[in-house]
Amino acid sequence: MKTKVQSLYLLIPALLIISSCGNNDQKKAGAGAADQPQAYPVVAVTAQSTDLEIDYPATLEGIQNVDIRPKVDGFIERIYVDEGATVKKGQLLFSINAPQYEQLVRTANAAISSAEADVNGAQLQVNKTKPLVEKDIISKYDLDAAQLTLQSRKAALAQARAELANARVNLSYTRIESPVDGVIGSIPYKTGSLVSATSVQPLTTVSNISRVYAYFSMNEKQLLDFSRNYKGANLAAQLKNIPAVSLVLSDGTAYAENGKIESINGLINTNTGSASMRATFKNPSLLLRSGASASVRVPQPVENAVLIPQKSTIDLQGKKFVYVVDAKGTVKNTEIEIMELTKGNFYVVTKGLKAGDKIVLEGFQSLKDGAQIKPEEKPADSVYAELQSK
């Protein structure tokens, strides 16, 4: 019995030694796993030529906005169109009841008849006097007087005809026709309303919106950058080199037709510090209307632009940082400078990175400056394509 107890006491230390050795091996294995660098996706930045886009608030106007005003006083007798209707040049819009102009036409016609009778009478007097003068029965003075009377009567006839023409013109003003092709605006006056040439509001406005002007402004700095981006000896040459611009409607959708910048104001407004610009867009479907708001999207070409994904940056105290990975897999928290304009989901880096540098793509929230990582490089083309599709 004593021998068994002694054997048991000898066995326990041996088991403790074996157990201790096993625990040490597990700790070493765990420490070795902790020392292994963690894998992070990285991408090599590239330099490429691209177009940035900047939106400018704009106001739309038709190429013609014509106020329709009466030229004579009277009551609106009839309205031939409705608000929003499409009209053609020469189409009748309104008729005005103004009987005084009809009376003037009748009076002018009567005056012409009277003047024609006077001319005929004076002509007869000349015809009667002329042979008597030739026979020396009466003096030549009588013939001269008769001819002067005839001349006076002809002048009176010409004046009467002119008055008739004026009366007819005034009468024609009672029928108001559209001066251009376009779309009818609001009609503030209704049938029976008294209108005149001095009325504050026009009868309506006809807008020719077959083409639409988009007016927008650039501040002085933007205008200088804009002018430097396009070659040309003068403004006209630069305008030809400006690429097509697009239009973003008020609901955020893009308009189907591209436009062209055709005019840049030569003066900078001293009150606003900006210059007005005008882009023209075709409007075959008449979707665009005068007075509407939109944004003109202007492309800005950038050569050798270094683009990085926005998700790969860190914001710290108003500055941008990225984790740059060196050849040994060591990361460095690097400050960068970017342009105000963005390219979709990308920033354009102006300082701090160069083509070929590798940055941590994402998942770096717990990463520290100087840490070792296991880079898993992603093809730049696939990364850019994936982000552009979002």
Short mmCIF file of C-alpha atoms in Angstrom, two decimals:
data_model
loop_
_atom_site.label_atom_id
_atom_site.label_comp_id
_atom_site.label_asym_id
_atom_site.label_seq_id
_atom_site.Cartn_x
_atom_site.Cartn_y
_atom_site.Cartn_z
CA MET A 1 0.00 0.00 0.00
CA LYS A 2 2.81 2.38 0.89
CA THR A 3 4.43 1.64 -2.47
CA LYS A 4 1.27 2.68 -4.41
CA VAL A 5 1.02 5.98 -2.57
CA GLN A 6 4.62 6.77 -3.29
CA SER A 7 4.10 6.05 -6.99
CA LEU A 8 1.09 8.40 -7.06
CA TYR A 9 3.14 11.24 -5.53
CA LEU A 10 5.79 10.75 -8.19
CA LEU A 11 3.21 10.78 -11.06
CA ILE A 12 1.52 14.11 -10.14
CA PRO A 13 4.64 16.32 -10.72
CA ALA A 14 5.24 14.67 -14.06
CA LEU A 15 1.69 15.44 -15.17
CA LEU A 16 2.06 19.08 -14.05
CA ILE A 17 5.27 19.44 -16.07
CA ILE A 18 3.60 18.01 -19.19
CA SER A 19 0.58 20.29 -18.75
CA SER A 20 2.80 23.35 -18.33
CA CYS A 21 4.71 22.52 -21.48
CA GLY A 22 1.43 22.18 -23.39
CA ASN A 23 0.18 25.58 -22.23
CA ASN A 24 3.45 27.24 -23.23
CA ASP A 25 3.18 25.78 -26.72
CA GLN A 26 -0.41 27.13 -27.06
CA LYS A 27 0.65 30.61 -25.91
CA LYS A 28 3.52 30.66 -28.37
CA ALA A 29 1.18 29.57 -31.16
CA GLY A 30 -1.32 32.32 -30.22
CA ALA A 31 1.41 34.94 -30.08
CA GLY A 32 2.67 33.84 -33.48
CA ALA A 33 -0.82 34.22 -34.98
CA ALA A 34 -1.17 37.69 -33.44
CA ASP A 35 2.13 38.75 -35.00
CA GLN A 36 0.86 37.90 -38.51
CA PRO A 37 -0.01 41.13 -40.55
CA GLN A 38 -3.71 41.61 -41.26
CA ALA A 39 -4.84 41.64 -44.91
CA TYR A 40 -6.23 44.91 -46.34
CA PRO A 41 -7.38 45.71 -49.90
CA VAL A 42 -5.11 48.26 -51.60
CA VAL A 43 -5.21 49.95 -54.99
CA ALA A 44 -2.51 51.69 -57.01
CA VAL A 45 -3.64 55.19 -58.04
CA THR A 46 -3.31 56.16 -61.69
CA ALA A 47 -3.15 59.44 -63.61
CA GLN A 48 -5.68 59.94 -66.38
CA SER A 49 -7.36 62.64 -68.40
CA THR A 50 -10.95 63.20 -67.42
CA ASP A 51 -13.78 65.72 -67.44
CA LEU A 52 -15.12 67.14 -64.21
CA GLU A 53 -18.63 68.54 -64.12
CA ILE A 54 -19.90 71.57 -62.29
CA ASP A 55 -23.53 72.66 -62.07
CA TYR A 56 -24.60 76.30 -62.31
CA PRO A 57 -28.16 77.38 -61.40
CA ALA A 58 -29.91 78.70 -64.49
CA THR A 59 -33.13 80.38 -65.59
CA LEU A 60 -34.77 79.30 -68.83
CA GLU A 61 -36.24 81.67 -71.38
CA GLY A 62 -37.60 81.14 -74.87
CA ILE A 63 -35.71 82.73 -77.73
CA GLN A 64 -38.64 85.14 -78.04
CA ASN A 65 -41.01 86.31 -75.31
CA VAL A 66 -43.41 88.76 -76.90
CA ASP A 67 -45.91 90.70 -74.82
CA ILE A 68 -49.21 91.07 -76.68
CA ARG A 69 -50.68 94.51 -76.00
CA PRO A 70 -53.65 96.30 -77.59
CA LYS A 71 -52.93 99.36 -79.73
CA VAL A 72 -56.48 100.71 -79.52
CA ASP A 73 -59.02 101.21 -76.76
CA GLY A 74 -62.03 98.92 -76.58
CA PHE A 75 -63.70 95.90 -75.03
CA ILE A 76 -62.42 92.37 -75.59
CA GLU A 77 -65.06 90.90 -77.89
CA ARG A 78 -63.66 87.39 -78.23
CA ILE A 79 -60.64 85.29 -77.15
CA TYR A 80 -59.66 82.71 -79.77
CA VAL A 81 -56.95 80.81 -77.85
CA ASP A 82 -56.44 79.30 -74.42
CA GLU A 83 -53.54 79.48 -72.01
CA GLY A 84 -50.76 77.06 -72.93
CA ALA A 85 -51.94 76.69 -76.53
CA THR A 86 -49.40 76.44 -79.34
CA VAL A 87 -49.96 79.10 -82.00
CA LYS A 88 -48.49 80.02 -85.38
CA LYS A 89 -47.37 83.40 -86.63
CA GLY A 90 -50.40 85.35 -87.93
CA GLN A 91 -52.95 83.29 -85.99
CA LEU A 92 -55.86 85.33 -84.57
CA LEU A 93 -55.69 85.68 -80.78
CA PHE A 94 -58.16 88.40 -79.73
CA SER A 95 -60.79 90.67 -81.25
CA ILE A 96 -61.65 94.04 -79.71
CA ASN A 97 -65.03 95.71 -80.03
CA ALA A 98 -64.22 99.31 -81.01
CA PRO A 99 -67.04 100.71 -83.25
CA GLN A 100 -65.44 104.15 -83.40
CA TYR A 101 -62.79 102.80 -85.77
CA GLU A 102 -65.41 101.36 -88.09
CA GLN A 103 -67.06 104.78 -88.10
CA LEU A 104 -63.75 106.42 -88.97
CA VAL A 105 -63.41 104.12 -91.97
CA ARG A 106 -66.89 105.04 -93.18
CA THR A 107 -66.16 108.74 -92.66
CA ALA A 108 -62.91 108.46 -94.57
CA ASN A 109 -64.67 106.71 -97.46
CA ALA A 110 -67.23 109.52 -97.62
CA ALA A 111 -64.47 112.12 -97.56
CA ILE A 112 -62.80 110.41 -100.50
CA SER A 113 -66.04 110.48 -102.50
CA SER A 114 -66.40 114.20 -101.78
CA ALA A 115 -62.78 114.89 -102.67
CA GLU A 116 -63.08 112.96 -105.93
CA ALA A 117 -66.15 115.07 -106.87
CA ASP A 118 -64.20 118.24 -106.15
CA VAL A 119 -61.33 117.03 -108.32
CA ASN A 120 -63.71 116.25 -111.18
CA GLY A 121 -65.31 119.70 -110.89
CA ALA A 122 -61.94 121.44 -110.90
CA GLN A 123 -60.86 119.38 -113.90
CA LEU A 124 -63.97 120.48 -115.81
CA GLN A 125 -63.19 124.12 -115.03
CA VAL A 126 -59.67 123.71 -116.38
CA ASN A 127 -60.97 121.99 -119.52
CA LYS A 128 -63.51 124.83 -120.09
CA THR A 129 -61.04 127.65 -119.46
CA LYS A 130 -58.18 126.36 -121.57
CA PRO A 131 -59.75 126.84 -125.08
CA LEU A 132 -61.05 130.29 -124.12
CA VAL A 133 -57.55 131.36 -123.19
CA GLU A 134 -56.18 129.97 -126.43
CA LYS A 135 -58.71 132.15 -128.33
CA ASP A 136 -57.80 135.19 -126.18
CA ILE A 137 -61.38 135.42 -124.98
CA ILE A 138 -60.24 135.41 -121.33
CA SER A 139 -56.88 136.08 -119.79
CA LYS A 140 -54.30 133.38 -118.94
CA TYR A 141 -54.73 134.35 -115.32
CA ASP A 142 -58.11 132.58 -115.25
CA LEU A 143 -56.48 129.36 -116.54
CA ASP A 144 -53.74 129.52 -113.90
CA ALA A 145 -56.34 129.98 -111.19
CA ALA A 146 -58.33 126.99 -112.46
CA GLN A 147 -55.21 124.80 -112.54
CA LEU A 148 -54.26 125.81 -108.99
CA THR A 149 -57.76 124.92 -107.85
CA LEU A 150 -57.44 121.50 -109.52
CA GLN A 151 -54.09 120.93 -107.82
CA SER A 152 -55.60 121.84 -104.46
CA ARG A 153 -58.52 119.46 -105.00
CA LYS A 154 -56.11 116.60 -105.88
CA ALA A 155 -54.16 117.27 -102.70
CA ALA A 156 -57.36 117.10 -100.68
CA LEU A 157 -58.17 113.77 -102.34
CA ALA A 158 -54.74 112.39 -101.47
CA GLN A 159 -55.22 113.48 -97.85
CA ALA A 160 -58.61 111.78 -97.71
CA ARG A 161 -57.11 108.55 -99.03
CA ALA A 162 -54.35 108.74 -96.40
CA GLU A 163 -56.95 109.19 -93.68
CA LEU A 164 -58.78 106.13 -95.00
CA ALA A 165 -55.56 104.11 -94.86
CA ASN A 166 -54.97 105.23 -91.26
CA ALA A 167 -58.54 104.39 -90.33
CA ARG A 168 -58.19 100.92 -91.83
CA VAL A 169 -54.93 100.37 -89.94
CA ASN A 170 -56.58 101.37 -86.67
CA LEU A 171 -59.50 99.09 -87.47
CA SER A 172 -57.07 96.22 -88.13
CA TYR A 173 -55.72 96.70 -84.59
CA THR A 174 -59.04 95.41 -83.29
CA ARG A 175 -57.98 91.97 -84.53
CA ILE A 176 -54.83 90.93 -82.67
CA GLU A 177 -52.68 88.24 -84.29
CA SER A 178 -49.64 86.38 -83.03
CA PRO A 179 -46.39 87.96 -84.26
CA VAL A 180 -44.38 84.72 -83.81
CA ASP A 181 -44.74 80.97 -83.48
CA GLY A 182 -44.94 80.05 -79.83
CA VAL A 183 -46.91 79.10 -76.74
CA ILE A 184 -49.57 81.26 -75.11
CA GLY A 185 -48.90 82.38 -71.55
CA SER A 186 -51.46 83.51 -68.98
CA ILE A 187 -54.50 85.53 -70.12
CA PRO A 188 -55.37 87.97 -67.31
CA TYR A 189 -58.25 89.69 -69.15
CA LYS A 190 -61.53 87.97 -69.97
CA THR A 191 -64.21 88.64 -72.56
CA GLY A 192 -65.83 92.04 -71.97
CA SER A 193 -62.83 93.57 -70.23
CA LEU A 194 -61.93 97.15 -71.18
CA VAL A 195 -58.34 97.36 -72.44
CA SER A 196 -56.16 100.07 -73.90
CA ALA A 197 -52.62 100.70 -75.03
CA THR A 198 -51.81 101.97 -71.51
CA SER A 199 -53.04 98.83 -69.71
CA VAL A 200 -50.52 97.64 -67.12
CA GLN A 201 -50.72 93.96 -68.00
CA PRO A 202 -50.40 92.60 -71.52
CA LEU A 203 -53.26 90.59 -72.99
CA THR A 204 -50.91 87.60 -72.94
CA THR A 205 -47.33 86.63 -73.75
CA VAL A 206 -46.32 84.44 -76.67
CA SER A 207 -43.12 82.52 -76.03
CA ASN A 208 -41.17 81.02 -78.91
CA ILE A 209 -39.64 77.98 -77.19
CA SER A 210 -38.48 76.01 -80.21
CA ARG A 211 -35.09 76.83 -78.73
CA VAL A 212 -34.48 77.83 -75.12
CA TYR A 213 -31.85 80.08 -73.58
CA ALA A 214 -30.40 79.01 -70.21
CA TYR A 215 -28.91 82.01 -68.40
CA PHE A 216 -26.37 81.33 -65.63
CA SER A 217 -23.46 83.11 -63.96
CA MET A 218 -19.85 82.45 -63.02
CA ASN A 219 -17.87 84.37 -60.43
CA GLU A 220 -14.60 86.02 -61.40
CA LYS A 221 -12.35 83.13 -60.31
CA GLN A 222 -14.52 80.53 -62.05
CA LEU A 223 -14.55 82.63 -65.20
CA LEU A 224 -10.74 82.90 -65.21
CA ASP A 225 -10.34 79.13 -64.75
CA PHE A 226 -12.97 78.53 -67.41
CA SER A 227 -11.22 80.82 -69.91
CA ARG A 228 -7.82 79.19 -69.32
CA ASN A 229 -9.18 75.72 -70.02
CA TYR A 230 -10.07 76.45 -73.64
CA LYS A 231 -7.74 77.53 -76.40
CA GLY A 232 -8.44 80.43 -78.70
CA ALA A 233 -7.00 83.76 -79.71
CA ASN A 234 -10.22 85.54 -78.78
CA LEU A 235 -13.55 84.94 -77.13
CA ALA A 236 -15.25 83.79 -80.33
CA ALA A 237 -12.56 81.15 -80.89
CA GLN A 238 -12.81 79.97 -77.27
CA LEU A 239 -16.58 79.61 -77.54
CA LYS A 240 -16.13 77.28 -80.51
CA ASN A 241 -13.80 75.06 -78.46
CA ILE A 242 -16.12 74.74 -75.48
CA PRO A 243 -17.67 71.25 -75.52
CA ALA A 244 -21.40 70.65 -75.35
CA VAL A 245 -23.08 71.28 -72.00
CA SER A 246 -26.01 69.43 -70.48
CA LEU A 247 -29.07 70.54 -68.58
CA VAL A 248 -30.33 69.15 -65.27
CA LEU A 249 -34.03 69.78 -64.75
CA SER A 250 -35.63 70.83 -61.47
CA ASP A 251 -36.57 67.22 -60.65
CA GLY A 252 -32.93 66.13 -60.96
CA THR A 253 -33.30 64.37 -64.30
CA ALA A 254 -31.03 65.10 -67.24
CA TYR A 255 -32.52 66.77 -70.31
CA ALA A 256 -32.19 64.66 -73.46
CA GLU A 257 -30.68 67.41 -75.66
CA ASN A 258 -27.20 68.82 -75.13
CA GLY A 259 -26.66 72.54 -75.54
CA LYS A 260 -23.94 74.99 -76.48
CA ILE A 261 -22.57 78.03 -74.68
CA GLU A 262 -22.98 80.85 -77.19
CA SER A 263 -22.52 84.03 -75.19
CA ILE A 264 -20.37 85.33 -72.32
CA ASN A 265 -21.08 88.81 -71.00
CA GLY A 266 -18.09 91.08 -71.44
CA LEU A 267 -18.75 92.88 -68.14
CA ILE A 268 -18.56 91.57 -64.59
CA ASN A 269 -21.41 92.79 -62.41
CA THR A 270 -19.82 94.90 -59.68
CA ASN A 271 -22.67 94.12 -57.28
CA THR A 272 -22.52 90.34 -57.60
CA GLY A 273 -18.94 89.88 -58.85
CA SER A 274 -20.15 87.52 -61.57
CA ALA A 275 -20.53 87.46 -65.33
CA SER A 276 -23.64 86.25 -67.13
CA MET A 277 -23.45 83.41 -69.65
CA ARG A 278 -25.99 81.92 -72.04
CA ALA A 279 -26.35 78.38 -73.30
CA THR A 280 -28.84 77.40 -76.01
CA PHE A 281 -30.79 74.13 -76.09
CA LYS A 282 -33.11 72.76 -78.77
CA ASN A 283 -36.62 72.08 -77.53
CA PRO A 284 -38.42 69.96 -80.14
CA SER A 285 -40.84 68.41 -77.63
CA LEU A 286 -41.57 71.81 -75.99
CA LEU A 287 -40.73 70.27 -72.61
CA LEU A 288 -38.77 73.33 -71.51
CA ARG A 289 -40.78 76.45 -70.69
CA SER A 290 -39.90 80.09 -70.17
CA GLY A 291 -39.39 80.99 -66.54
CA ALA A 292 -38.45 77.46 -65.46
CA SER A 293 -35.37 76.79 -63.33
CA ALA A 294 -32.65 74.24 -64.07
CA SER A 295 -28.89 73.74 -63.78
CA VAL A 296 -26.38 73.95 -66.61
CA ARG A 297 -23.76 71.22 -66.23
CA VAL A 298 -20.45 72.37 -67.68
CA PRO A 299 -17.60 69.88 -68.28
CA GLN A 300 -14.12 70.94 -67.16
CA PRO A 301 -11.25 68.96 -68.71
CA VAL A 302 -8.40 67.92 -66.41
CA GLU A 303 -5.16 66.43 -67.73
CA ASN A 304 -3.25 63.75 -65.75
CA ALA A 305 -5.74 63.76 -62.91
CA VAL A 306 -4.98 61.51 -59.94
CA LEU A 307 -8.32 60.02 -58.89
CA ILE A 308 -8.92 58.22 -55.60
CA PRO A 309 -12.16 56.78 -54.19
CA GLN A 310 -13.87 59.02 -51.68
CA LYS A 311 -14.34 56.05 -49.34
CA SER A 312 -10.54 55.67 -49.12
CA THR A 313 -10.08 59.02 -47.35
CA ILE A 314 -10.21 60.09 -43.71
CA ASP A 315 -11.54 63.47 -42.56
CA LEU A 316 -9.59 64.95 -39.68
CA GLN A 317 -9.93 68.58 -38.56
CA GLY A 318 -11.04 69.72 -42.00
CA LYS A 319 -8.22 67.90 -43.80
CA LYS A 320 -8.11 64.77 -45.92
CA PHE A 321 -5.82 61.80 -45.22
CA VAL A 322 -5.16 58.42 -46.83
CA TYR A 323 -3.13 55.39 -45.76
CA VAL A 324 -0.23 54.98 -48.21
CA VAL A 325 1.36 51.51 -48.33
CA ASP A 326 5.09 51.13 -49.07
CA ALA A 327 6.87 48.14 -50.59
CA LYS A 328 7.30 46.48 -47.17
CA GLY A 329 3.60 46.69 -46.35
CA THR A 330 4.00 49.54 -43.87
CA VAL A 331 1.21 52.13 -43.89
CA LYS A 332 1.67 55.85 -43.45
CA ASN A 333 -1.15 58.29 -42.70
CA THR A 334 -0.60 60.90 -45.45
CA GLU A 335 -2.32 64.27 -45.86
CA ILE A 336 -3.62 65.09 -49.34
CA GLU A 337 -5.14 68.11 -51.05
CA ILE A 338 -8.07 67.77 -53.43
CA MET A 339 -10.01 69.87 -55.92
CA GLU A 340 -13.39 71.28 -54.98
CA LEU A 341 -14.91 69.50 -57.97
CA THR A 342 -15.43 65.77 -57.72
CA LYS A 343 -15.71 63.08 -60.35
CA GLY A 344 -18.67 61.02 -59.22
CA ASN A 345 -17.45 58.95 -56.24
CA PHE A 346 -13.85 60.10 -56.69
CA TYR A 347 -11.70 62.97 -55.47
CA VAL A 348 -9.12 64.63 -57.71
CA VAL A 349 -5.85 64.84 -55.76
CA THR A 350 -3.71 67.91 -56.38
CA LYS A 351 -1.03 67.28 -53.72
CA GLY A 352 0.21 64.40 -51.55
CA LEU A 353 -0.06 61.51 -54.02
CA LYS A 354 1.42 60.59 -57.37
CA ALA A 355 0.61 57.96 -59.95
CA GLY A 356 1.73 54.53 -58.78
CA ASP A 357 1.30 55.13 -55.05
CA LYS A 358 -0.69 52.43 -53.30
CA ILE A 359 -3.40 53.30 -50.79
CA VAL A 360 -5.59 51.25 -48.49
CA LEU A 361 -8.95 51.01 -50.22
CA GLU A 362 -11.28 50.50 -47.24
CA GLY A 363 -11.73 48.88 -43.82
CA PHE A 364 -8.97 50.94 -42.15
CA GLN A 365 -10.96 52.21 -39.15
CA SER A 366 -8.74 50.40 -36.64
CA LEU A 367 -5.51 50.85 -38.64
CA LYS A 368 -2.70 52.85 -37.03
CA ASP A 369 0.08 54.86 -38.61
CA GLY A 370 3.20 52.70 -39.13
CA ALA A 371 1.36 49.40 -38.87
CA GLN A 372 2.31 46.38 -40.98
CA ILE A 373 -0.39 44.97 -43.24
CA LYS A 374 -0.72 42.26 -45.82
CA PRO A 375 -1.64 44.15 -49.03
CA GLU A 376 -4.26 42.54 -51.25
CA GLU A 377 -3.97 44.62 -54.40
CA LYS A 378 -7.13 45.25 -56.40
CA PRO A 379 -6.96 46.12 -60.13
CA ALA A 380 -7.47 49.88 -60.48
CA ASP A 381 -9.67 49.47 -63.54
CA SER A 382 -12.12 47.17 -61.77
CA VAL A 383 -12.23 49.41 -58.67
CA TYR A 384 -12.93 52.53 -60.77
CA ALA A 385 -15.51 50.72 -62.89
CA GLU A 386 -17.36 49.43 -59.82
CA LEU A 387 -17.51 52.84 -58.14
CA GLN A 388 -18.56 54.64 -61.32
CA SER A 389 -21.48 52.25 -61.72
CA LYS A 390 -22.86 53.17 -58.30
#
